[in-house]
Every structure is written in structure tokens, then in C-alpha cells.
Short mmCIF file of C-alpha atoms and ligand atoms in Angstrom, two decimals:
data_model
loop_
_atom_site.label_atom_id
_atom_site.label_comp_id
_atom_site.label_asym_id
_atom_site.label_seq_id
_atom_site.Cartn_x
_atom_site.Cartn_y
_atom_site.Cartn_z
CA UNK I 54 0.00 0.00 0.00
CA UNK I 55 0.69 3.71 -0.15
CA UNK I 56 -0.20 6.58 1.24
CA UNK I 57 -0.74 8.56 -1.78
CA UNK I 58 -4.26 7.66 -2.99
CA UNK I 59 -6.24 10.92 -2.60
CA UNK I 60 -6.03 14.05 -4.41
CA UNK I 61 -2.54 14.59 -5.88
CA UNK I 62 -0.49 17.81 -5.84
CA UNK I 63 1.22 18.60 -9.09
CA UNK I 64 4.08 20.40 -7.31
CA UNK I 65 6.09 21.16 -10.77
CA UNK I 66 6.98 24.59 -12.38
CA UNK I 67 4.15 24.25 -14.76
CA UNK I 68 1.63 23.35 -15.79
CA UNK I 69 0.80 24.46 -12.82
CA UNK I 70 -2.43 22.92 -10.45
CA UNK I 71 -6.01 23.49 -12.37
CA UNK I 72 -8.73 25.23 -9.92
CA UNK I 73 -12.22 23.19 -10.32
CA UNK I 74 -13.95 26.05 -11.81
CA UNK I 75 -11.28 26.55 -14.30
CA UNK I 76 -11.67 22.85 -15.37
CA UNK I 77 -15.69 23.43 -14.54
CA UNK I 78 -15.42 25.91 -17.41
CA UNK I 79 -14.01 23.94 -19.98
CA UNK I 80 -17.24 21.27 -19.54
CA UNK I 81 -19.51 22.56 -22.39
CA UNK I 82 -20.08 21.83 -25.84
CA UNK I 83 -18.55 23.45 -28.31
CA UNK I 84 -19.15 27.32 -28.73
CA UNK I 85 -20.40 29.02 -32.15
CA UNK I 86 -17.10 30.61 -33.28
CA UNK I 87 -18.50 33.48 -35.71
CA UNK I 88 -20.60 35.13 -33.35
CA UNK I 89 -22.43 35.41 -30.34
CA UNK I 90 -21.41 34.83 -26.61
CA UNK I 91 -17.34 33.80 -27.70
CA UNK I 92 -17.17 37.18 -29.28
CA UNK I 93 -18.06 38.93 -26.20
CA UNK I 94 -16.23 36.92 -23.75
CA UNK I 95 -13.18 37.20 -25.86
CA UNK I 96 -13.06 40.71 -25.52
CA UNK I 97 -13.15 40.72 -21.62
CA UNK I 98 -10.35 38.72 -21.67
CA UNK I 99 -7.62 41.16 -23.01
CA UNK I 100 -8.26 44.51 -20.37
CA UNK I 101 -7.71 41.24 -17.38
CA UNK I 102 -4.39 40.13 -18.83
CA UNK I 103 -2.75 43.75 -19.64
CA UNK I 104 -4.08 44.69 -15.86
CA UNK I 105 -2.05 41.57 -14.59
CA UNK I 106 0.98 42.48 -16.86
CA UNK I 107 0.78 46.29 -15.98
CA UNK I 108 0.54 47.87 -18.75
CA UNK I 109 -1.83 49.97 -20.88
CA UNK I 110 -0.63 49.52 -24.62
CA UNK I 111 -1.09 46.06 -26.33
CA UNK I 112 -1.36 42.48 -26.03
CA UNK I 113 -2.13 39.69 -28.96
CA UNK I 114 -2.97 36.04 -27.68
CA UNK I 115 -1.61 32.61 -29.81
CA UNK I 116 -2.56 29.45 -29.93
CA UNK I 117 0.98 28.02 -28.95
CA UNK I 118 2.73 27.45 -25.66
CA UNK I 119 5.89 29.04 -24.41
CA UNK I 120 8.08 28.24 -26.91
CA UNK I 121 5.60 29.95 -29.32
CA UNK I 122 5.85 33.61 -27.29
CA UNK I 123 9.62 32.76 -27.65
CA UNK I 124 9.34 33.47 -31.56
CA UNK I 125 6.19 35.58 -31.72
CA UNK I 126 7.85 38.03 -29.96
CA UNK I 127 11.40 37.78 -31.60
CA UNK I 128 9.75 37.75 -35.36
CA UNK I 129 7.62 40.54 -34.47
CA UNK I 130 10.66 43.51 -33.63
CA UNK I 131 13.70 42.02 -35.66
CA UNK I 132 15.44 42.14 -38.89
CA UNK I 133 17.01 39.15 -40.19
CA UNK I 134 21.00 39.65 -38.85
CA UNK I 135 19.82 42.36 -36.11
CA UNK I 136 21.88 41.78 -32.92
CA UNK I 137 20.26 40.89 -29.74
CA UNK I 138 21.98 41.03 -26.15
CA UNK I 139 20.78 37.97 -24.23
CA UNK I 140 21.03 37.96 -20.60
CA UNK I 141 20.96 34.54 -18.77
CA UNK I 142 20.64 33.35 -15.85
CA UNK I 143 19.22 29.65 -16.61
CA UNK I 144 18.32 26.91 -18.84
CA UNK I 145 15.45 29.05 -20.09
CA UNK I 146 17.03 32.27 -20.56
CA UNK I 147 19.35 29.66 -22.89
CA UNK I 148 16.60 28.53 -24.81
CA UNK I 149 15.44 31.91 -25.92
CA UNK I 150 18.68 32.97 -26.79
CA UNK I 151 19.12 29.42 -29.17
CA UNK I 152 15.61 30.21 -30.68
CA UNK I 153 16.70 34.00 -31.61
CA UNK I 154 20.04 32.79 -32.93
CA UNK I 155 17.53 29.78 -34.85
CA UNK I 156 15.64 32.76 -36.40
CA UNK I 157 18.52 34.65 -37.73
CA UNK I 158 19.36 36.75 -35.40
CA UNK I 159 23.07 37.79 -34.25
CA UNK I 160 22.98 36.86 -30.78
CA UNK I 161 25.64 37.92 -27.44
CA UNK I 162 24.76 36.55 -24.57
CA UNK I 163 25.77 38.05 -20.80
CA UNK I 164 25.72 35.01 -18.66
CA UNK I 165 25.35 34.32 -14.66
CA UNK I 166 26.49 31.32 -12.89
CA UNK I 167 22.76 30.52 -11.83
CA UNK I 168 22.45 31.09 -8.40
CA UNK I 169 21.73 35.18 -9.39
CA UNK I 170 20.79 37.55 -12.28
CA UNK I 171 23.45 38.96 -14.55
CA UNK I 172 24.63 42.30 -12.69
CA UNK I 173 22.90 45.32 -14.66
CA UNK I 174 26.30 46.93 -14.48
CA UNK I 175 27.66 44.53 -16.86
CA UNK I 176 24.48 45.36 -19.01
CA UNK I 177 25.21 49.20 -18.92
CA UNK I 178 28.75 48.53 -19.88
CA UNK I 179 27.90 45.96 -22.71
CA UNK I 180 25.89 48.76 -24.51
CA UNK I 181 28.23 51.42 -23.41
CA UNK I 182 30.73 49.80 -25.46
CA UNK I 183 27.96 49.53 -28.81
CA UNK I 184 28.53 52.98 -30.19
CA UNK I 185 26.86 52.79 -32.97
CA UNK I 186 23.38 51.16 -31.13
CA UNK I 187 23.20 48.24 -33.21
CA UNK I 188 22.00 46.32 -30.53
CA UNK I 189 18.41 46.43 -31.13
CA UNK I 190 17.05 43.96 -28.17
CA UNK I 191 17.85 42.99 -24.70
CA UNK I 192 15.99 39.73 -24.16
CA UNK I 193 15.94 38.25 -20.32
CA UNK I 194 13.87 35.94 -18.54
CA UNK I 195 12.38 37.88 -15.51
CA UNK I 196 12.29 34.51 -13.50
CA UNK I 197 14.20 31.69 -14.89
CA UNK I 198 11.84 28.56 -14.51
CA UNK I 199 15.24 25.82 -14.27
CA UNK I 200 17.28 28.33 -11.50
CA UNK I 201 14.53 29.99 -9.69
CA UNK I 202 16.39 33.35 -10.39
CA UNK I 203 14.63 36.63 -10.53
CA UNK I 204 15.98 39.47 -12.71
CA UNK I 205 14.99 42.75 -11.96
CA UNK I 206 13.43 44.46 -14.74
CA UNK I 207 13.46 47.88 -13.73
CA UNK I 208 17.46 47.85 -12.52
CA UNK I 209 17.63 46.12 -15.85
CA UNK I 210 15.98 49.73 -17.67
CA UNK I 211 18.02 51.95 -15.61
CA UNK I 212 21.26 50.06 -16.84
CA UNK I 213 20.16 50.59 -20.56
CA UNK I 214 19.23 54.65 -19.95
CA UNK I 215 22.30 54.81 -17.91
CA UNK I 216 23.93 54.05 -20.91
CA UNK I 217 21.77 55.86 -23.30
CA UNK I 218 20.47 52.87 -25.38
CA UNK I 219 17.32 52.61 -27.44
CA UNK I 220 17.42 48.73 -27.55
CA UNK I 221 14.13 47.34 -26.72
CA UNK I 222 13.77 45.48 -23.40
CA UNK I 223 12.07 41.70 -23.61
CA UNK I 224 11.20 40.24 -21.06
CA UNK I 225 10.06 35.88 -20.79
CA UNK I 226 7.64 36.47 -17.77
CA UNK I 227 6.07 32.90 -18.76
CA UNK I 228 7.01 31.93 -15.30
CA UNK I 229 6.25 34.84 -12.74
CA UNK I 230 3.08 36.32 -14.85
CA UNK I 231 0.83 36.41 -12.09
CA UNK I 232 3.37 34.87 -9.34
CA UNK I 233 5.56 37.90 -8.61
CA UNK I 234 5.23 41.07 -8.87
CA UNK I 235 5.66 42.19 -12.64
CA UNK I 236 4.78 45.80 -13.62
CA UNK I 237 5.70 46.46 -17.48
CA UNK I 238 5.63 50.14 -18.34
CA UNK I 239 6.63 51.52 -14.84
CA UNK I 240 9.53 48.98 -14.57
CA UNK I 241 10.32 50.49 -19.04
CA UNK I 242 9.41 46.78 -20.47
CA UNK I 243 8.70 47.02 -23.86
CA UNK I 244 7.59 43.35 -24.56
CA UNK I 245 6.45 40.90 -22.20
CA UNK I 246 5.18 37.66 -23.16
CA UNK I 247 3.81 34.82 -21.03
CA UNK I 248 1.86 31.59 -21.81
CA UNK I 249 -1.30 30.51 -20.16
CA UNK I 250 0.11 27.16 -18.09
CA UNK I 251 2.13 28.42 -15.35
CA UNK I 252 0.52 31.63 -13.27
CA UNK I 253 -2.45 32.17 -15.28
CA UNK I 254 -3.96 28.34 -13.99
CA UNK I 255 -4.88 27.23 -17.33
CA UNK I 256 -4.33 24.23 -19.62
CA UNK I 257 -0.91 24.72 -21.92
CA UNK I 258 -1.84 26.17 -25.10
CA UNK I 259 -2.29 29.82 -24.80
CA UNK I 260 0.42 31.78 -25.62
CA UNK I 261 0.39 36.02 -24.69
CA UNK I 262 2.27 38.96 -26.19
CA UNK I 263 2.08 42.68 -24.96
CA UNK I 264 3.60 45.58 -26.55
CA UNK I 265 4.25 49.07 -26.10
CA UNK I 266 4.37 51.80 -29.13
CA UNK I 267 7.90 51.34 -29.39
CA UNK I 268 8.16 48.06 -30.06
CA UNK I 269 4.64 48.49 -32.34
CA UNK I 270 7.24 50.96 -34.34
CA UNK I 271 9.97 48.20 -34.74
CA UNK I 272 7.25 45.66 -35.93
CA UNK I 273 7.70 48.20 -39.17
CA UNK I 274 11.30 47.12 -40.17
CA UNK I 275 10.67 43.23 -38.74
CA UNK I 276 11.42 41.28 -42.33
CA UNK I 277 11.14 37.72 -40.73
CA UNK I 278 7.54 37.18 -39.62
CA UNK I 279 5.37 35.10 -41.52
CA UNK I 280 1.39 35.65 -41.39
CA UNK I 281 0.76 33.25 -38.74
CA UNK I 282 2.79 35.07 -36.16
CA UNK I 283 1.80 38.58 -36.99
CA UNK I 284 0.92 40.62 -34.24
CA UNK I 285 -0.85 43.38 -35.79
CA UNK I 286 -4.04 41.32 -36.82
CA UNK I 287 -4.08 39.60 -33.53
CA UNK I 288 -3.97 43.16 -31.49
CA UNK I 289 -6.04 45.39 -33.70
CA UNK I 290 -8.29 42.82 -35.21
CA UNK I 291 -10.85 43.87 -37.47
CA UNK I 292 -12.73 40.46 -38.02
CA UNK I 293 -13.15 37.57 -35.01
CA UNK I 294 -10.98 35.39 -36.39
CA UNK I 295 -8.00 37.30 -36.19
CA UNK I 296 -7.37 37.49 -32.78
CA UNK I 297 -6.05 33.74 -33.37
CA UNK I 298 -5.14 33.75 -36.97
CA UNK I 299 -8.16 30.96 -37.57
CA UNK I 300 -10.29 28.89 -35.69
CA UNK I 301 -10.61 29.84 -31.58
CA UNK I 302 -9.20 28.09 -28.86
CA UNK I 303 -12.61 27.82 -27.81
CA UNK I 304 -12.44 26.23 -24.59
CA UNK I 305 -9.24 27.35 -23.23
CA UNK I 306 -10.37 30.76 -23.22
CA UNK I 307 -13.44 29.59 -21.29
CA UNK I 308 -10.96 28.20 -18.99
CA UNK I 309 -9.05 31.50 -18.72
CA UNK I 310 -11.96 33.61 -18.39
CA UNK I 311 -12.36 31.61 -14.83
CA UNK I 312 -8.71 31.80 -13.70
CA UNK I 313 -9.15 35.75 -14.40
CA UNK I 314 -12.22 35.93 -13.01
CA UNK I 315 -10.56 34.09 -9.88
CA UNK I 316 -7.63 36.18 -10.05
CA UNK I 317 -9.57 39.36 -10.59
CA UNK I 318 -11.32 38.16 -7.26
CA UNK I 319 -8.36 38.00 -4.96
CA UNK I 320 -6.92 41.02 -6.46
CA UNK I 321 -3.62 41.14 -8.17
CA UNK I 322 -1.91 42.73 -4.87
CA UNK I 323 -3.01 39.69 -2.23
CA UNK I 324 -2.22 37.31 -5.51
CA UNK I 325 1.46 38.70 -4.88
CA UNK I 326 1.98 38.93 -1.28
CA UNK I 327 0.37 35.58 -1.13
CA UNK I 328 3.02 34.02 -3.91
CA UNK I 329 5.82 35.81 -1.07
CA UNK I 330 4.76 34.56 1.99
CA UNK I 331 3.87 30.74 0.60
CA UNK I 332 8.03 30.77 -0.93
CA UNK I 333 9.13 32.44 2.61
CA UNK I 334 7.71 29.30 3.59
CA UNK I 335 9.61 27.16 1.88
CA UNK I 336 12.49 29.18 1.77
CA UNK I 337 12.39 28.86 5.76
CA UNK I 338 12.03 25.08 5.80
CA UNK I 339 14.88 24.63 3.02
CA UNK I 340 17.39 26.51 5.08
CA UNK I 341 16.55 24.03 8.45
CA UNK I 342 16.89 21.27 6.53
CA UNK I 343 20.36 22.46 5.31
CA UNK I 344 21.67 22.99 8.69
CA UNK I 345 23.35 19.67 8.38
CA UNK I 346 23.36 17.86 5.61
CA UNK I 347 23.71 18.97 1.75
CA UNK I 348 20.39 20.31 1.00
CA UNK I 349 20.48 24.20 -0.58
CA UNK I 350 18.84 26.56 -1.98
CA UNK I 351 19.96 27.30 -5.34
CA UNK I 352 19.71 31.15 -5.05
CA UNK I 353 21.27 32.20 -1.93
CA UNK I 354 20.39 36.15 -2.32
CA UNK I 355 16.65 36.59 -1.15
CA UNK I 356 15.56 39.47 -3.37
CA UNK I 357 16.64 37.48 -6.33
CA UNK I 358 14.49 34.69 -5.48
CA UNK I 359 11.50 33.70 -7.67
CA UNK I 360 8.16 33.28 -5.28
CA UNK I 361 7.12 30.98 -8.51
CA UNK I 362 9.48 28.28 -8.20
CA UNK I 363 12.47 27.31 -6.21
CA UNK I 364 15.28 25.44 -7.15
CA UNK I 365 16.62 22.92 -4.67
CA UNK I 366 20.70 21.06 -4.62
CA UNK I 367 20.90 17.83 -3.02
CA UNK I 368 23.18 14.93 -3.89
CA UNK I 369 22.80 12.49 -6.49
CA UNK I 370 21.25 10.14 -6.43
CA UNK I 371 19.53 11.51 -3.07
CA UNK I 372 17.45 14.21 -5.20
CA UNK I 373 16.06 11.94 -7.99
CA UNK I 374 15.27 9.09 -4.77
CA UNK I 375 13.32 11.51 -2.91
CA UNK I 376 11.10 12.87 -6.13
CA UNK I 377 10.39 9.42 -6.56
CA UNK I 378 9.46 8.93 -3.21
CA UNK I 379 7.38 11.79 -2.41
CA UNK I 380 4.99 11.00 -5.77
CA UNK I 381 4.58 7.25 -4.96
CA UNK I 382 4.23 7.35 -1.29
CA UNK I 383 2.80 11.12 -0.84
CA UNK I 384 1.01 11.45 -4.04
CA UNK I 385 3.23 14.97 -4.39
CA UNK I 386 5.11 15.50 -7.41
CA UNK I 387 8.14 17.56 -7.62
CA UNK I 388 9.95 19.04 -10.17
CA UNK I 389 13.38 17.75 -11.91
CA UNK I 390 16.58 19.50 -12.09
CA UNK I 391 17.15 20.91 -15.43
CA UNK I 392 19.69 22.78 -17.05
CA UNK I 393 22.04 22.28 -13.90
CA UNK I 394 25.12 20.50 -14.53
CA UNK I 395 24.92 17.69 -13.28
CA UNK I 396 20.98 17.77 -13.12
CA UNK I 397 21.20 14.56 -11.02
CA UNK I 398 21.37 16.77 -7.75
CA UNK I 399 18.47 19.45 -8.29
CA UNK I 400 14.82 18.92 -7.95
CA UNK I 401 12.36 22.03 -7.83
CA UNK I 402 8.82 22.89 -6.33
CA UNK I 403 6.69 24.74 -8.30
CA UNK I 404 4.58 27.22 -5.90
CA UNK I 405 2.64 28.80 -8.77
CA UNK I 406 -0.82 30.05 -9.17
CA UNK I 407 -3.70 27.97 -7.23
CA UNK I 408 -1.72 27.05 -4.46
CA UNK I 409 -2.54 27.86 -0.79
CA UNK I 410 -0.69 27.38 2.45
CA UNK I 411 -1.97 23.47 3.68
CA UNK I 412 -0.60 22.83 -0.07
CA UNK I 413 2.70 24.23 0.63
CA UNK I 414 2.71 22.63 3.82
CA UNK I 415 1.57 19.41 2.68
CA UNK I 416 4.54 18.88 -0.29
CA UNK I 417 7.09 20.17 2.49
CA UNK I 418 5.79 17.72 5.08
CA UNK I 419 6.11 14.88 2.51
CA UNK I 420 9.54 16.35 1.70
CA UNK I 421 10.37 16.15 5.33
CA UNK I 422 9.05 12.37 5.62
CA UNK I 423 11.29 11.22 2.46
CA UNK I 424 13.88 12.82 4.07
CA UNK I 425 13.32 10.57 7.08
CA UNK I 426 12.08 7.66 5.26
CA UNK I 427 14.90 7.80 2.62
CA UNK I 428 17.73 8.58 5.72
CA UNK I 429 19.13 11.37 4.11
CA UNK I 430 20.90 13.25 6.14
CA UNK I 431 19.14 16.73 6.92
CA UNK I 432 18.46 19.49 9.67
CA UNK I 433 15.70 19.28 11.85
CA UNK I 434 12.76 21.30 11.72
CA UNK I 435 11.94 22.42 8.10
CA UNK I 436 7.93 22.08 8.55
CA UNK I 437 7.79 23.27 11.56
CA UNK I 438 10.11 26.54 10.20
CA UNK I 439 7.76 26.93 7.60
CA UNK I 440 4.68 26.89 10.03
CA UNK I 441 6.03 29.83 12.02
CA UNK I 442 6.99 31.84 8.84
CA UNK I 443 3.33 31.16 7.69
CA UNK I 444 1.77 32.49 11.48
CA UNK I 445 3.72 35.02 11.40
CA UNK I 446 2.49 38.98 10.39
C1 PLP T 119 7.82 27.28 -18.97
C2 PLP T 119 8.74 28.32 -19.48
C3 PLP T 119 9.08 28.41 -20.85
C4 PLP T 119 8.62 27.41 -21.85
O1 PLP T 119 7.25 27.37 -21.95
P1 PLP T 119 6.55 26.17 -22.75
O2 PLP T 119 5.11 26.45 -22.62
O3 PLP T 119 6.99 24.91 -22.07
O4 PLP T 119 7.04 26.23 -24.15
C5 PLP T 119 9.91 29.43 -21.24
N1 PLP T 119 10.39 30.33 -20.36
C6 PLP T 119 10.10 30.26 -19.06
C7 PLP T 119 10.67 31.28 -18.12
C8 PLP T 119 9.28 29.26 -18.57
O5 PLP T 119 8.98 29.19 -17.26
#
């Protein structure tokens, strides 16, 4: 026997765990797509996600996941041969500079060792050195899903004005959208994007763009993007259809329309604090457990910490035993390493979106168990840590 039959926790980095009436919304037959209630519904969607993402200019939705935002937003501001100034501080933040690269693009990259953002100073002095601004985009990932790491955005604007640079500023918020605290045109972001898996509480397949006027004006010289990934149509769309370039994800915006609703509910200011306190949490139970032992966090500077996901060393083969364990005996599943070298002695938790503090308590209790079950070595005292962070304020 185990003691995992019941309801499982999905503890991963996305996608993240599905509230009942998101799912609830999705249980309907399918919609009329060229006019009528979809129409309507479709247009409350788009004032809810640009509130979430803080800003006031534009936003186009995709059917696509991640990946998808990856090149939407690329295609949308580039010339073919354009250079673009990656900053990375994870596996992810290496994927979008690959795809850019893929797409034509000349690509630098500014790399951190993982356990922090890439200093902005090294980002002022990177474009300092560009005379002639041919730089057109900086590209970073505002959390990094594989290290946990938060960039900031803002300190990253201040480096590029400090400097004088018109580059555009990208950010990959496909991670923290709706997790941490993300506020595009005060923090100077010119293009966010963000998928609808992670945060947002909704099945993979949604993919979101937003755009300022400045990066509208570089869509102007962009020579790469094909029809399909066009964001004019999709923003400014004079027929249905071509807010998705075809048919409409019919049911997936359903099932947004809920997690906004549920969102919109809470308030986008409790959604945050909530996202802080639940990582203090585990944050506070980490560090006991790492007061002997080898357990760490994998960001060791607070402020730099996602509150979507956090990145765990262990030993190998003492990380991959107690994922294993927690899912078949706890019915919690935790994230694998990735990106990490070796990846043998990571795992994550993801702590995104509809997550509450028995959850939180619940995958660190069956943490603390493996630990005990599995003998590896480890401080006393994590759950209980967490408890007091959580009855605290
Ligand atoms: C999840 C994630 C991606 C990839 O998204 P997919 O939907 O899996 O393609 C990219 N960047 C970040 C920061 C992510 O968290």
C-alpha cells in the first residue's frame, strides 16, 4: 500500500495545479465561433491580462505554448541579422537565446552562474561599449523557470538609460506572470510575453504577447515574420478570427476567463503577497533542513528569489530518490533538475498560481518524511520553520 491515494499535488513549475472552476469551465459543448457569446467573452479577456501584466498599450494572444511567445515576440521587432543582447541566468534564458540565434538573429549573450541575475552593471557597460546602437534587443527571462532566479526588470531599464540605449527590453515572464510582482511600463518593459500554463492556472496552449508603441514601431522594419505570427491582426483585429489567426481556442479561453475571473477576485496585490509569503515558507524550511546535511537553496540572495518556483541542490542520487518517493508514497510530485550540470542533484517545487498554504505545507511535510524515510541526512525542523513563517504577520 501507499499513502498517496487521494487528491494529488502537481508540485512542478508548470503546468501548474487546475482550480475546479477553471476545469468546470471547460465542460460545455462546443461554442459558435462566428458570433455570439465567444465574441463577447473574448473581448473581456484582453483589459484582465494587460491589468495583470501592468501595462496599458497592447497584447495579442496565440494558440501556442511558451516556446511559441519565444518566436512571436522575436519575429515581431527584428530584422534578419539584427543583434540581440541575451542575458541569462538559466536553462530558459538559454533557450530563448538558441531560438533568436535559430531565427537569424546575431545573438551575445551576458551570462550568470545561476544562483543570481546577470549584474545590470555589466548590461550598462555591454551597450556602453555599442557605439553605434546596433544592438536592437535585450531579451531576459524575468524569473528563470530551471534556477529559480529573478531578474529585476526595472534595474535592468536603468542600466540601458544609464547608458543611453534605445534597444528594446524583452522580457520571458512565462514563469512569474501572475506569481511575482511584474509591472511592465513603470519597470520600461517594452515586450512581455507569457503563456497561459504556469501563473495564469490554465491548460498549456495559450500563448500572450504585450507591446508598447515602441516596439509596435519596430514591428515596421521586422522582415522575418510570416502571417501566422503577426501581431498586428491579432492586437487590432478587425474580423473575429484574427485574434487567433483561424479557428478559436474555444475552450481554453473559457478556462481563462475563470482563472481571471478568480484572479480578478483576490486582487492582483493579495495574488502577490500571497506568492511571497507561501516561498518564505519554503524558503524557511529549506534553510533548516540544510543545517546539516547537503540540502540548498539554489539562489542564496533573497531578493533574487523567484516566489514561482524554487530550485533545490541535493546529492545524487539523493534528489532523484526523494522525487520518486514523495509521488509514490505522498502522491506529491516535484519538479526535476534541469539545465544544472549535473541535473542529477536538483529537484524544484513549483509554488505557482492555485496554491494555498496546507498545499505548501503538505509537499514540504512529505519532503520532510522522504527525508526521514529515505535517511538522508538533513536538519531538523523544516515544517515546523515553515509553520512559524506562515503564522507570522
Ligand atoms: C515554462 C517556461 C518556458 C517554456 O514554456 P513552454 O510552454 O513549455 O514552451 C519558457 N520560459 C520560461 C521562463 C518558462 O517558465
Amino acid at each position: 500500500m501507499t499513502l498517496s491515494h487521494g487528491r494529488p499535488y502537481l508540485a512542478i513549475p508548470g503546468p501548474s495545479v487546475m482550480p475546479d472552476r477553471v476545469i468546470a469551465a471547460m465542460q460545455r459543448p462546443a461554442p459558435n465561433i462566428y458570433t455570439g457569446a465567444l465574441h463577447e467573452m473574448t473581448a473581456t479577456l484582453l483589459p484582465d491580462l494587460k491589468r495583470i501584466a501592468g501595462t496599458a498599450h497592447h497584447a495579442a494572444i496565440y494558440i501556442a505554448n511558451g516556446h511559441g511567445m519565444w518566436e512571436a515576440a522575436l519575429l515581431n521587432v527584428l530584422a534578419r541579422g539584427d543583434r540581440v543582447l541575451a542575458l541569462v541566468s538559466g536553462h530558459f534564458g538559454q533557450g530563448w537565446a538558441a531560438t533568436a540565434r535559430a531565427l537569424g538573429a546575431q545573438v551575445e549573450v551576458i551570462e550568470s552562474d545561476g544562483t543570481g541575475p546577470v549584474d545590470p552593471a555589466r548590461l550598462e557597460a555591454y551597450l556602453r561599449a555599442d557605439r553605434g546602437h546596433d544592438i536592437r534587443a535585450v531579451i531576459a527571462c524575468h524569473v528563470d523557470t530551471a534556477t529559480g532566479v529573478r531578474t529585476d526588470m526595472a534595474a535592468c531599464r536603468a542600466a540601458m538609460d544609464a547608458a543611453g540605449h534605445p534597444a528594446l527590453l524583452m522580457a520571458d515572464c512565462i514563469a512569474s506572470l501572475g506569481c511575482d510582482r511584474f509591472e511592465m511600463d513603470a519597470w520600461g518593459v517594452d515586450v512581455a510575453i507569457t503563456a497561459s500554463q504556469k501563473g495564469l492556472m490554465t491548460p498549456p496552449g495559450l500563448g500572450f504577447v504585450f507591446f508598447n508603441d515602441r516596439a509596435a514601431a519596430a514591428r515596421d522594419r521586422a522582415d522575418m515574420v510570416t502571417p501566422y505570427w503577426d501581431w498586428r491582426p491579432r492586437a487590432a483585429p478587425e474580423l473575429y478570427y484574427q485574434y487567433f489567426a483561424g479557428t478559436a481556442p474555444t475552450h481554453h479561453l473559457y478556462a481563462l476567463r475563470a482563472a481571471l475571473d478568480l484572479i480578478g477576485e483576490e486582487g492582483i496585490e493579495a495574488v502577490w503577497t500571497r506568492h511571497a509569503r507561501l516561498a518564505d515558507a519554503i524558503w524557511a524550511a529549506v534553510e533548516s533542513w540544510g543545517r546539516a546535511g547537503e540540502m540548498r537553496l539554489g539562489v542564496g540572495d533573497r531578493s533574487a528569489r523567484s516566489h514561482a518556483v524554487t530550485s533545490i541542490s541535493l546529492t545524487a542520487p539523493d534528489a532523484d530518490r526523494l522525487r520518486a518517493w514523495c509521488e509514490t508514497e505522498m502522491g506529491v510530485t516535484l519538479g526535476i533538475g534541469l539545465g544544472r550540470v549535473p541535473p542529477e542533484g536538483w529537484f524544484r517545487i513549483g509554488h505557482m498560481g492555485h496554491v494555498n498554504a496546507h498545499m505548501v505545507l503538505g509537499a514540504l511535510g512529505a519532503i520532510e518524511a522522504g527525508l526521514c524515510a529515505l535517511r538522508i541526512p538533513h536538519g531538523a525542523g523544516g515544517v515546523a520553520a515553515a509553520a512559524q513563517r506562515l503564522a507570522a504577520a
